[in-house]
PDB file of C-alpha atoms in Angstrom:
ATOM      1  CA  UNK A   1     -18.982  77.167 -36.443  1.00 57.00           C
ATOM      2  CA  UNK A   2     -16.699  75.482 -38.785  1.00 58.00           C
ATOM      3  CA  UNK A   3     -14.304  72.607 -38.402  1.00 59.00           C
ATOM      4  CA  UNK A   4     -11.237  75.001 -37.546  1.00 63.00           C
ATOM      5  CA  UNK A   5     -12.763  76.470 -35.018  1.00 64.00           C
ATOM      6  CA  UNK A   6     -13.782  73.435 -33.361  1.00 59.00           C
ATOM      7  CA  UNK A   7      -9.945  71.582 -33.557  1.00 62.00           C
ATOM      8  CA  UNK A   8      -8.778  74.958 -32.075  1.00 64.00           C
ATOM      9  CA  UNK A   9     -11.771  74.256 -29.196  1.00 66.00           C
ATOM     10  CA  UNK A  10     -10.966  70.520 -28.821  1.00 61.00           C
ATOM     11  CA  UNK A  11      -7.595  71.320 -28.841  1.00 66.00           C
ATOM     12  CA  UNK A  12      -7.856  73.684 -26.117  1.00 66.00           C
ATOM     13  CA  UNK A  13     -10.021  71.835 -24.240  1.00 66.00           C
ATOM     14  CA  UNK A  14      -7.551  68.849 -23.977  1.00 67.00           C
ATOM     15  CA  UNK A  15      -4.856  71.377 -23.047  1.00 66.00           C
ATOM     16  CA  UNK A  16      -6.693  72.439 -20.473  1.00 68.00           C
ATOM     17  CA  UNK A  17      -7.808  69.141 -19.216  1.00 68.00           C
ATOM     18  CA  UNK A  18      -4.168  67.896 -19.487  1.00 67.00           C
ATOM     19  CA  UNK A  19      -2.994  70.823 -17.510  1.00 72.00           C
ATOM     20  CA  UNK A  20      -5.257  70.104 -15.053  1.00 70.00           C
ATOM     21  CA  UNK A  21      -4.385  66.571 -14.867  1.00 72.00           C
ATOM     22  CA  UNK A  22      -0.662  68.056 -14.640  1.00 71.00           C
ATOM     23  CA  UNK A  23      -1.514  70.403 -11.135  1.00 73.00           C
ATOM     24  CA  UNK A  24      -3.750  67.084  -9.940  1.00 68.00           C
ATOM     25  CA  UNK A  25      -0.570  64.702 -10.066  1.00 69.00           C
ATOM     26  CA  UNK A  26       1.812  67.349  -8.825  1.00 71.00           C
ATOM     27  CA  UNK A  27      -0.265  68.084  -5.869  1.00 75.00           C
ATOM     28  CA  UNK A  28      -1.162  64.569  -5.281  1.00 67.00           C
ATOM     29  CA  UNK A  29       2.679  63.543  -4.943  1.00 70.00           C
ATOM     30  CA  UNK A  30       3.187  67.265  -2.614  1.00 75.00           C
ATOM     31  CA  UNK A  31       0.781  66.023  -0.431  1.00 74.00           C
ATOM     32  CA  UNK A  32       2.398  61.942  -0.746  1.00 73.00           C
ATOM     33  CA  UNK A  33       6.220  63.968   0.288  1.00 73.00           C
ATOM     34  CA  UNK A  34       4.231  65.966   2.969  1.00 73.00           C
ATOM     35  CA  UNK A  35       2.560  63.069   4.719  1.00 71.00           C
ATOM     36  CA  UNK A  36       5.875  61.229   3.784  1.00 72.00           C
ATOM     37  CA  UNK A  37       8.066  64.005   5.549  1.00 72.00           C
ATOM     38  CA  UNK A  38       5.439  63.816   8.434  1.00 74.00           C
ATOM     39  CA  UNK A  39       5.901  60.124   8.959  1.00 72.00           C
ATOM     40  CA  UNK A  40       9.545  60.095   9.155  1.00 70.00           C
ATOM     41  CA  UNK A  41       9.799  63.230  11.482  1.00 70.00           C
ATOM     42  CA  UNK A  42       7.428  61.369  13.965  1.00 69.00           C
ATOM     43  CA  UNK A  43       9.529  57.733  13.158  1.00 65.00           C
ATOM     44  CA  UNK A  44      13.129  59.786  14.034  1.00 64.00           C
ATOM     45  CA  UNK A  45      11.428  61.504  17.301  1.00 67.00           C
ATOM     46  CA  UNK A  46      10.264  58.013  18.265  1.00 65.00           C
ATOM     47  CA  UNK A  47      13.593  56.789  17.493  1.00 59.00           C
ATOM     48  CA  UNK A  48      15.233  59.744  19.626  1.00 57.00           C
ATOM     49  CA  UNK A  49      13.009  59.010  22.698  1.00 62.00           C
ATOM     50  CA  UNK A  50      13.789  55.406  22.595  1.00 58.00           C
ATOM     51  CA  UNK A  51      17.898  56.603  22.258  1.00 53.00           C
ATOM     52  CA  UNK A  52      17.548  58.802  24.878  1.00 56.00           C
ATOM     53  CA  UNK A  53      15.570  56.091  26.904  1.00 61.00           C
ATOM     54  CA  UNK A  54      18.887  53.893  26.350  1.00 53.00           C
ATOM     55  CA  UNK A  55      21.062  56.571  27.361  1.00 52.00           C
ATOM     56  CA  UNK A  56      19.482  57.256  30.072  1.00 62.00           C
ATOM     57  CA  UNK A  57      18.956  53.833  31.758  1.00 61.00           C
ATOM     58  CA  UNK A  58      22.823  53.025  31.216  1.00 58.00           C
ATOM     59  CA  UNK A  59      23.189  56.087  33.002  1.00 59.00           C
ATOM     60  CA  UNK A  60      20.460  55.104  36.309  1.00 66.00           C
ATOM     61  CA  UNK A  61      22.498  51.832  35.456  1.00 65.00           C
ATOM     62  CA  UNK A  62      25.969  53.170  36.365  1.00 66.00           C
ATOM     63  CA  UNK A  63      24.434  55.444  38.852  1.00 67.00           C
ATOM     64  CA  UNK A  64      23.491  52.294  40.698  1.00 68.00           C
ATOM     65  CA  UNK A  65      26.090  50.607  40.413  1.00 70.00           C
ATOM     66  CA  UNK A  66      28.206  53.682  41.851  1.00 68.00           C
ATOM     67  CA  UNK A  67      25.791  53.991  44.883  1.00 66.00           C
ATOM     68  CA  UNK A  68      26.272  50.203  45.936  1.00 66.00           C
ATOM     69  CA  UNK A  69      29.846  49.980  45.294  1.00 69.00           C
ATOM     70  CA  UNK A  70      30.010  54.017  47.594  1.00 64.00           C
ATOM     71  CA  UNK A  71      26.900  52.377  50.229  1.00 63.00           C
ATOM     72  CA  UNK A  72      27.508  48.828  50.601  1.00 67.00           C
ATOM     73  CA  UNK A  73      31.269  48.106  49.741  1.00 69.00           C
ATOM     74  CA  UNK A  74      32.509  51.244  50.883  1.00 70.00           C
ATOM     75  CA  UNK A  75      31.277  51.039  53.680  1.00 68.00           C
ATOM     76  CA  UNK A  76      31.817  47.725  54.603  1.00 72.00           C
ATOM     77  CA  UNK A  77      35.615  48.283  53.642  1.00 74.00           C
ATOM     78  CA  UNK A  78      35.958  51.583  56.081  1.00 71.00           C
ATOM     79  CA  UNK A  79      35.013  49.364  58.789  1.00 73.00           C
ATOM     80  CA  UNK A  80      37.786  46.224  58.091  1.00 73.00           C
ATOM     81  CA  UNK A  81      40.093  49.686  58.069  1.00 73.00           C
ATOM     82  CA  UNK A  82      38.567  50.394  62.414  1.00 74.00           C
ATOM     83  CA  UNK A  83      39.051  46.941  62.737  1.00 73.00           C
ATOM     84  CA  UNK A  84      42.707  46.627  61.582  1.00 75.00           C
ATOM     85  CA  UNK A  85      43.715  49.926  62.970  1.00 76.00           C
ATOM     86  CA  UNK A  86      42.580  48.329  66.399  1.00 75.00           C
ATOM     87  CA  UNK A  87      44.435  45.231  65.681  1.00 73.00           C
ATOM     88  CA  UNK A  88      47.331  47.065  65.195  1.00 75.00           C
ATOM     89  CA  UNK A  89      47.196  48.449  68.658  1.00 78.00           C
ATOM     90  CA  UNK A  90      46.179  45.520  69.867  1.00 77.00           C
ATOM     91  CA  UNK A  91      48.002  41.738  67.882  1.00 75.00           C
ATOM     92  CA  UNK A  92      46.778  39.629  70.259  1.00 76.00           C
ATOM     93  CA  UNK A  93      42.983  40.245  69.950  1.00 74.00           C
ATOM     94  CA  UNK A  94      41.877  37.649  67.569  1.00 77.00           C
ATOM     95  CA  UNK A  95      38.265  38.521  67.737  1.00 80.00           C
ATOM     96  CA  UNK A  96      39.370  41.389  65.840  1.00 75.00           C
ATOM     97  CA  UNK A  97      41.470  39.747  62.943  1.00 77.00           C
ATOM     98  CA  UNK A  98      37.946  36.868  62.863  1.00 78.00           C
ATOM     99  CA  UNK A  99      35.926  40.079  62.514  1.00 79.00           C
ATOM    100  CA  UNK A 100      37.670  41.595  59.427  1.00 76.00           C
ATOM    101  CA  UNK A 101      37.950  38.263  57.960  1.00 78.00           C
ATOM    102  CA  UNK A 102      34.140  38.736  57.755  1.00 80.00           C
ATOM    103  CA  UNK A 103      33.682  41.671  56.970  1.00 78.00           C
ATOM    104  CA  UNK A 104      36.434  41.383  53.711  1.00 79.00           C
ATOM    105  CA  UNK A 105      34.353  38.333  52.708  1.00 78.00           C
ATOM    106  CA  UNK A 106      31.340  40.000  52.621  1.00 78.00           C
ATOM    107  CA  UNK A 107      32.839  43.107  50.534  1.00 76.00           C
ATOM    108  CA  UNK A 108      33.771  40.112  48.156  1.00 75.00           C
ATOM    109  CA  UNK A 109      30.265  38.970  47.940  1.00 73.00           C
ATOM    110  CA  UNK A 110      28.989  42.449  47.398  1.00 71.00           C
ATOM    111  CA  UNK A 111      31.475  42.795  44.714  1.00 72.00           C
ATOM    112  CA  UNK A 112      30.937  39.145  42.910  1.00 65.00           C
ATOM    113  CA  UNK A 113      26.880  40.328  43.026  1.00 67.00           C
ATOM    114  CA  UNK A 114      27.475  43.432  41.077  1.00 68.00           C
ATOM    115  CA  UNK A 115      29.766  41.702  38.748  1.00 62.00           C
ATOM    116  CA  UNK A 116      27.057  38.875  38.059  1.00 61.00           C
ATOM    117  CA  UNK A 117      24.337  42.148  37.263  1.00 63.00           C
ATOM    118  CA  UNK A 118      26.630  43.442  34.703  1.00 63.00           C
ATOM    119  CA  UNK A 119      27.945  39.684  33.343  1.00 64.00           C
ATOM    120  CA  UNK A 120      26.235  36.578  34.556  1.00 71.00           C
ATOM    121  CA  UNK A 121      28.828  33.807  34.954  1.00 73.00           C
ATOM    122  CA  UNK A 122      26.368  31.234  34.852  1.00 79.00           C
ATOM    123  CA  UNK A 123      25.687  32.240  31.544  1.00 84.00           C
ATOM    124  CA  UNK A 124      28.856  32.923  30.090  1.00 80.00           C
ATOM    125  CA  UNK A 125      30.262  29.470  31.176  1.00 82.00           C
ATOM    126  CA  UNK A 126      27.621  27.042  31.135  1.00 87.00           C
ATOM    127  CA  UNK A 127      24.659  28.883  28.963  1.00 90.00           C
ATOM    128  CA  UNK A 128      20.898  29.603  28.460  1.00 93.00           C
ATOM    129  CA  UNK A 129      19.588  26.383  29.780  1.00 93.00           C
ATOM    130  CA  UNK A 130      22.062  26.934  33.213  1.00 92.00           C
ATOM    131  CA  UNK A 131      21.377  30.785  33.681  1.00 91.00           C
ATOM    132  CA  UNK A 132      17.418  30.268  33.123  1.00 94.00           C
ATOM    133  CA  UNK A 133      16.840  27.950  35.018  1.00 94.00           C
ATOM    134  CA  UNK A 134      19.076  29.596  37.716  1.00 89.00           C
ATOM    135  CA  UNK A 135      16.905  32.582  37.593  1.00 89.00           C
ATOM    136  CA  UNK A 136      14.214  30.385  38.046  1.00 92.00           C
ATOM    137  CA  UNK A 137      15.736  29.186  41.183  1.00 90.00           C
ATOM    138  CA  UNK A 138      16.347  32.476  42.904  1.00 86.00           C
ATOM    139  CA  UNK A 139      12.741  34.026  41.808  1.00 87.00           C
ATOM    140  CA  UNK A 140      11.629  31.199  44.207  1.00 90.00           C
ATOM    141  CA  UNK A 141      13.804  31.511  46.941  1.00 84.00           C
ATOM    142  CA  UNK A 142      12.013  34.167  47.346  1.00 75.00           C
ATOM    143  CA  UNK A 143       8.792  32.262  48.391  1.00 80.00           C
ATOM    144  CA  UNK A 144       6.425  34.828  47.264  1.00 80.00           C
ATOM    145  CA  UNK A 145       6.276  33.827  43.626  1.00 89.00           C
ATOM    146  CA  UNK A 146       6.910  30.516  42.193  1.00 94.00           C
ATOM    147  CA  UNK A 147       8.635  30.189  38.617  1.00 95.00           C
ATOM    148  CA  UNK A 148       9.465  27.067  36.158  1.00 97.00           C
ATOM    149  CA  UNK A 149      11.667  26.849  33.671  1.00 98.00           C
ATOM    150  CA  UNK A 150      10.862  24.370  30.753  1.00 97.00           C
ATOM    151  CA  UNK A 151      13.667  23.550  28.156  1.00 96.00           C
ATOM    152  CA  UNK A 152      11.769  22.137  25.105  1.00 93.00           C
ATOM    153  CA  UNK A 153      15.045  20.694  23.915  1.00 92.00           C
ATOM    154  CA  UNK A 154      18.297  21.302  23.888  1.00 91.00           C
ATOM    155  CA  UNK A 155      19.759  24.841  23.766  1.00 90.00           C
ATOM    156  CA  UNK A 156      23.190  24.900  21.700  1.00 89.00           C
ATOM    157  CA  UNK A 157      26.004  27.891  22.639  1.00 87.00           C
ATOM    158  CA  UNK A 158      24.960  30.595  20.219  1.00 87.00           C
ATOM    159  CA  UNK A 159      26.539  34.042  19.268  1.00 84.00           C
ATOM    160  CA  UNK A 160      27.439  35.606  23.068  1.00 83.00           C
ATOM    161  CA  UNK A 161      25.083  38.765  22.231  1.00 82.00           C
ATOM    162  CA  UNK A 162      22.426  36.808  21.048  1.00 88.00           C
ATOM    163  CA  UNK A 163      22.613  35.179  25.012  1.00 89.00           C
ATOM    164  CA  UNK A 164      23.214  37.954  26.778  1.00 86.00           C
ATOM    165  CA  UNK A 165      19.839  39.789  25.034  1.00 88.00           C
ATOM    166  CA  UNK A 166      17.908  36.871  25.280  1.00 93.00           C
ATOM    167  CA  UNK A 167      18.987  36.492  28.864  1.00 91.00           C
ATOM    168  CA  UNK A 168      18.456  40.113  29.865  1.00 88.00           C
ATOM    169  CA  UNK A 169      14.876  40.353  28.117  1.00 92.00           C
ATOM    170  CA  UNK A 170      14.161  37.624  30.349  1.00 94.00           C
ATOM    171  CA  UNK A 171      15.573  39.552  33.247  1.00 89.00           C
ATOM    172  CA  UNK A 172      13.470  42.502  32.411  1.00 88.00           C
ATOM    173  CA  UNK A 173      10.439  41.025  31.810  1.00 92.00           C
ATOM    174  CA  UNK A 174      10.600  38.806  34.774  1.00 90.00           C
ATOM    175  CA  UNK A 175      11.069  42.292  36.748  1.00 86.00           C
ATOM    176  CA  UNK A 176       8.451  43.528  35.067  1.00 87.00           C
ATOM    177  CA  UNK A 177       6.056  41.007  35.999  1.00 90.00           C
ATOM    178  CA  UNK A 178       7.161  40.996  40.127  1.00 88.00           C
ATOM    179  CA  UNK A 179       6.811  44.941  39.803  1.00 85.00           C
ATOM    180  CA  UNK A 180       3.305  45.571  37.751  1.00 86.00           C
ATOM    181  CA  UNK A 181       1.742  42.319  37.184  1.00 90.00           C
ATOM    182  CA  UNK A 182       0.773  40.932  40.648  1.00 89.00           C
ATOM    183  CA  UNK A 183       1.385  37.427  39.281  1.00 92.00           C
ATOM    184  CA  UNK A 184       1.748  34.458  41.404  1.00 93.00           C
ATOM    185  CA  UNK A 185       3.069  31.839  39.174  1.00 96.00           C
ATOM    186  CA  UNK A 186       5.284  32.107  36.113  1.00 96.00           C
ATOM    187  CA  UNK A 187       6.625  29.725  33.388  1.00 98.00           C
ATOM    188  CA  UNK A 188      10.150  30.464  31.347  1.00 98.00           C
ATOM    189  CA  UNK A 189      10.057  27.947  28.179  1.00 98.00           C
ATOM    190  CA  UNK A 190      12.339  27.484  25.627  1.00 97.00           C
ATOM    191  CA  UNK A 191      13.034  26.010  22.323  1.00 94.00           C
ATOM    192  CA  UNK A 192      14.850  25.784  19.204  1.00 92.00           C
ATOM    193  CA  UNK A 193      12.891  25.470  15.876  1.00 89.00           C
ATOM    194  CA  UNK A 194      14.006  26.160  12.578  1.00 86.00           C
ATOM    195  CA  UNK A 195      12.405  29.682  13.021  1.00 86.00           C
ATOM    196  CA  UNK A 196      14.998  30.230  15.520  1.00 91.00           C
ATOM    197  CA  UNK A 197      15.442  30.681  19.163  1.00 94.00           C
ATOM    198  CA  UNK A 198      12.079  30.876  20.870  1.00 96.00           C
ATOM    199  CA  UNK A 199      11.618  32.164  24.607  1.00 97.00           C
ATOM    200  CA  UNK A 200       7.802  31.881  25.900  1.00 97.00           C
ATOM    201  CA  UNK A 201       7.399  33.467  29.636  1.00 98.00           C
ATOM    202  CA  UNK A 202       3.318  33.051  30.737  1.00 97.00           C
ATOM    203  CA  UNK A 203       2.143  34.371  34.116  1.00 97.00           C
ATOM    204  CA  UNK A 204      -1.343  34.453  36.003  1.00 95.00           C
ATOM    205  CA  UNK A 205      -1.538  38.094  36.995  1.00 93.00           C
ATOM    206  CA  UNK A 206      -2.062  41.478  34.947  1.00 92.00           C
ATOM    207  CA  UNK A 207      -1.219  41.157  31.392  1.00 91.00           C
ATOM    208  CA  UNK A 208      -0.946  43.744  28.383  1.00 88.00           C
ATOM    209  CA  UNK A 209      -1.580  43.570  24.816  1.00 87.00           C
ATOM    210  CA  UNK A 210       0.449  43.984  21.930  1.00 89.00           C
ATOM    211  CA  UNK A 211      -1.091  47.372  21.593  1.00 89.00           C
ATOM    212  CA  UNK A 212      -0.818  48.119  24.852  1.00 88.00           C
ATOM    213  CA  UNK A 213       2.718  47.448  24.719  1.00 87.00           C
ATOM    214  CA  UNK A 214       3.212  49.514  21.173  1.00 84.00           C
ATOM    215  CA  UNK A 215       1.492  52.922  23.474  1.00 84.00           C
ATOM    216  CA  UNK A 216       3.982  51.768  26.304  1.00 81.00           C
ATOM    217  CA  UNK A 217       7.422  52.275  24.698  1.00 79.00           C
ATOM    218  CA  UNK A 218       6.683  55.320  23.395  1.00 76.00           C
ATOM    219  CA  UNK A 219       5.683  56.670  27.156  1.00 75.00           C
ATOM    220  CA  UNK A 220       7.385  59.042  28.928  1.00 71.00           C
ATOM    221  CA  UNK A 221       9.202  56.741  31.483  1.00 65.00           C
ATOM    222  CA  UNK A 222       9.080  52.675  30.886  1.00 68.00           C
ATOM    223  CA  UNK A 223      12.621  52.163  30.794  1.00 71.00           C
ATOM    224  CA  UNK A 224      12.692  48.757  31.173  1.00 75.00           C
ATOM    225  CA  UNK A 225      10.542  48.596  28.242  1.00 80.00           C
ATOM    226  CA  UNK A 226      12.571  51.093  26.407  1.00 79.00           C
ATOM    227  CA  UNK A 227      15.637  48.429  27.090  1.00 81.00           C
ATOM    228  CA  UNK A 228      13.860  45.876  25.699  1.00 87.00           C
ATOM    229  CA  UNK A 229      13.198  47.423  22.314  1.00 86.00           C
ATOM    230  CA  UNK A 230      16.699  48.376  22.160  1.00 84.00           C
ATOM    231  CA  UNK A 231      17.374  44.686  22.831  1.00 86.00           C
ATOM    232  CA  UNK A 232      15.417  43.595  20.377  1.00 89.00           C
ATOM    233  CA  UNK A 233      17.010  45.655  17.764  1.00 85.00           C
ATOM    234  CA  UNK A 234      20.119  44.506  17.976  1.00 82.00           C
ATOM    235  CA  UNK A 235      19.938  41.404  17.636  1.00 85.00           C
ATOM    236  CA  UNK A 236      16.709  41.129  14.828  1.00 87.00           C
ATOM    237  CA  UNK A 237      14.493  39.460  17.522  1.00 92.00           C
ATOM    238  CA  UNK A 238      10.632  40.438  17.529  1.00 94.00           C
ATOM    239  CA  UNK A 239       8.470  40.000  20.771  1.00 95.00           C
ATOM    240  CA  UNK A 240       4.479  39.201  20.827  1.00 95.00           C
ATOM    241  CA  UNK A 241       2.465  39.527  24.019  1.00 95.00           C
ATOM    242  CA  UNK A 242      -0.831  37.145  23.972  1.00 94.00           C
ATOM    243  CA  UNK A 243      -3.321  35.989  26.322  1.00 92.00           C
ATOM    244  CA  UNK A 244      -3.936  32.503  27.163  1.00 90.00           C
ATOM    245  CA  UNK A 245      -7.860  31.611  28.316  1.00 84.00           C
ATOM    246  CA  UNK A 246      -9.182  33.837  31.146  1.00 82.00           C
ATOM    247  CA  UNK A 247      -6.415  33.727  33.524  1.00 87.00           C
ATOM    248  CA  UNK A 248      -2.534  33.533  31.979  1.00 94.00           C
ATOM    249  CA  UNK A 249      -0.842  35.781  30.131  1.00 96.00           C
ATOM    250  CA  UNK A 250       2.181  34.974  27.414  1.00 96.00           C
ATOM    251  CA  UNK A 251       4.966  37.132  26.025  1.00 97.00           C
ATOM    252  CA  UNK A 252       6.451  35.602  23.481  1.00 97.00           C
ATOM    253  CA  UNK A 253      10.442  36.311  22.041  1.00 97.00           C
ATOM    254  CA  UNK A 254      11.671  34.917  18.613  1.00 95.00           C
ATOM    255  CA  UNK A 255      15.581  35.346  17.624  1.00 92.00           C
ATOM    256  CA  UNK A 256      15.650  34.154  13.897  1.00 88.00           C
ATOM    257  CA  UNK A 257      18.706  31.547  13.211  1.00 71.00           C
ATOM    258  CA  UNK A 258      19.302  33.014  10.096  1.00 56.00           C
ATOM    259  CA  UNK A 259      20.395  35.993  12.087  1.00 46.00           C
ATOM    260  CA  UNK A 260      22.300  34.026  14.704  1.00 48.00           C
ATOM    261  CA  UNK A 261      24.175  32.075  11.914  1.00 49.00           C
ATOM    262  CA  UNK A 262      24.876  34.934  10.026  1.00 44.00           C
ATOM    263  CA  UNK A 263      26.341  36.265  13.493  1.00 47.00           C
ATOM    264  CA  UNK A 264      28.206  33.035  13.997  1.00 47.00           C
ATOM    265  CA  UNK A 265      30.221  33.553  10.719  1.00 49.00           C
ATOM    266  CA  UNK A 266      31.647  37.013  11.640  1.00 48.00           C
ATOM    267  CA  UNK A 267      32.865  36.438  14.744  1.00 48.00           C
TER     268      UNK A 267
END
């Protein structure tokens, strides 16, 4: 065989080699798109259920909301109505007029409740520090479950929807632990670091794990959970849950300050 015919060979052989080097790469970066493809169809499906999880418990939200002002108020105003129709027959019956005094300040308790569920006053005058540890105080009013509230230090006024997450993921978890965790004990504590707001609750009953809580969200149902991400989301905040020796269980919530600065300057 002379030298020709071995260039030609050598050459070919490299052209084939290269070629097949060519069809390894392409089909390396297919399958890279494909699995690519695959992982943002499953990210915007997760991202749908967790939409339609937000949708859906503004909706129970309002839906509740209706049903109290229809059950409670309604009713409660359509008997001050009986009562003043019989007054009107009948001036001089004061026990009348004293019982639709009553009843009208009851209506405006109803009414002042559902307005605190959708806006807490406490916390839109006076605060995180206030509203917490008001929350505290109404969890044990209830004399099944005890709760304390810890302030590190100082909480400062910070951007209104940074406050109103940070109180409402309280709110929910809090719920969360009187509904699933059989706790009897739990303790709210708060700081501010330079990493940013922090928000520690820790309870003695049934605790999950972070993974536990990834498998969660993404569960049919879980709406308060569902709420929370959502929280969480728009306001930069990331939430750990932890377990602390054999019987206490911590959930831990960090809003960055850059965020919260950064928030401070648009508004």
């Amino acid at each position: 065989m002379d030298l020709t015919s071995l260039i030609i060979m050598g050459i070919a052989a490299m052209l084939v080699l290269a070629m097949g080097i060519i069809l390894f790469v392409l089909m390396y970066q297919r399958r890279i798109i494909t699995h690519q493809l695959e992982i943002k169809k499953i990210n915007e499906q997760k991202q749908l259920e967790l939409i339609q999880a937000s949708i859906q418990g503004e909706e129970e939200e309002r839906m509740r909301i209706a049903s109290e002002l229809h059950d409670d108020v309604g009713a409660t105003l359509s008997s001050v109505r009986l009562f003043l129709s019989a007054a009107a027959q009948d001036p001089s019956d004061t026990d009348i007029i004293h019982q639709s005094k009553e009843l009208l300040d009851d209506s405006i308790g109803k009414i002042r409740n559902i307005s605190h569920k959708l806006q807490p006053s406490t916390l839109y005058h006076l605060g995180l520090q206030t509203a917490f540890q008001a929350l505290a105080d109404m969890i044990n009013r209830s004399g099944s479950v005890s709760m304390e509230y810890i302030p590190h230090n100082a909480l400062p006024r910070l951007h209104e929807s940074i406050e109103l997450s940070a109180y409402r993921i309280v709110q929910e978890l809090v719920n969360n632990t009187l509904k699933h965790a059989a706790a009897k004990a739990m303790v709210l504590k708060t700081a501010m670091t330079t990493e940013g707001l922090i928000l520690s609750l820790s309870h003695n009953g049934y605790g999950i794990t972070q993974e536990m809580y990834q498998q969660f969200i993404y569960k049919k149902g879980a709406i308060g959970l569902k709420n929370i991400v959502n929280r969480l989301k728009s306001v930069n905040a990331t939430i750990g849950f932890f377990q602390d020796g054999e019987k206490w269980y911590r959930i831990e919530v960090v809003f960055p300050v850059v965020y919260a600065e950064h928030l401070a300057e648009k508004s």
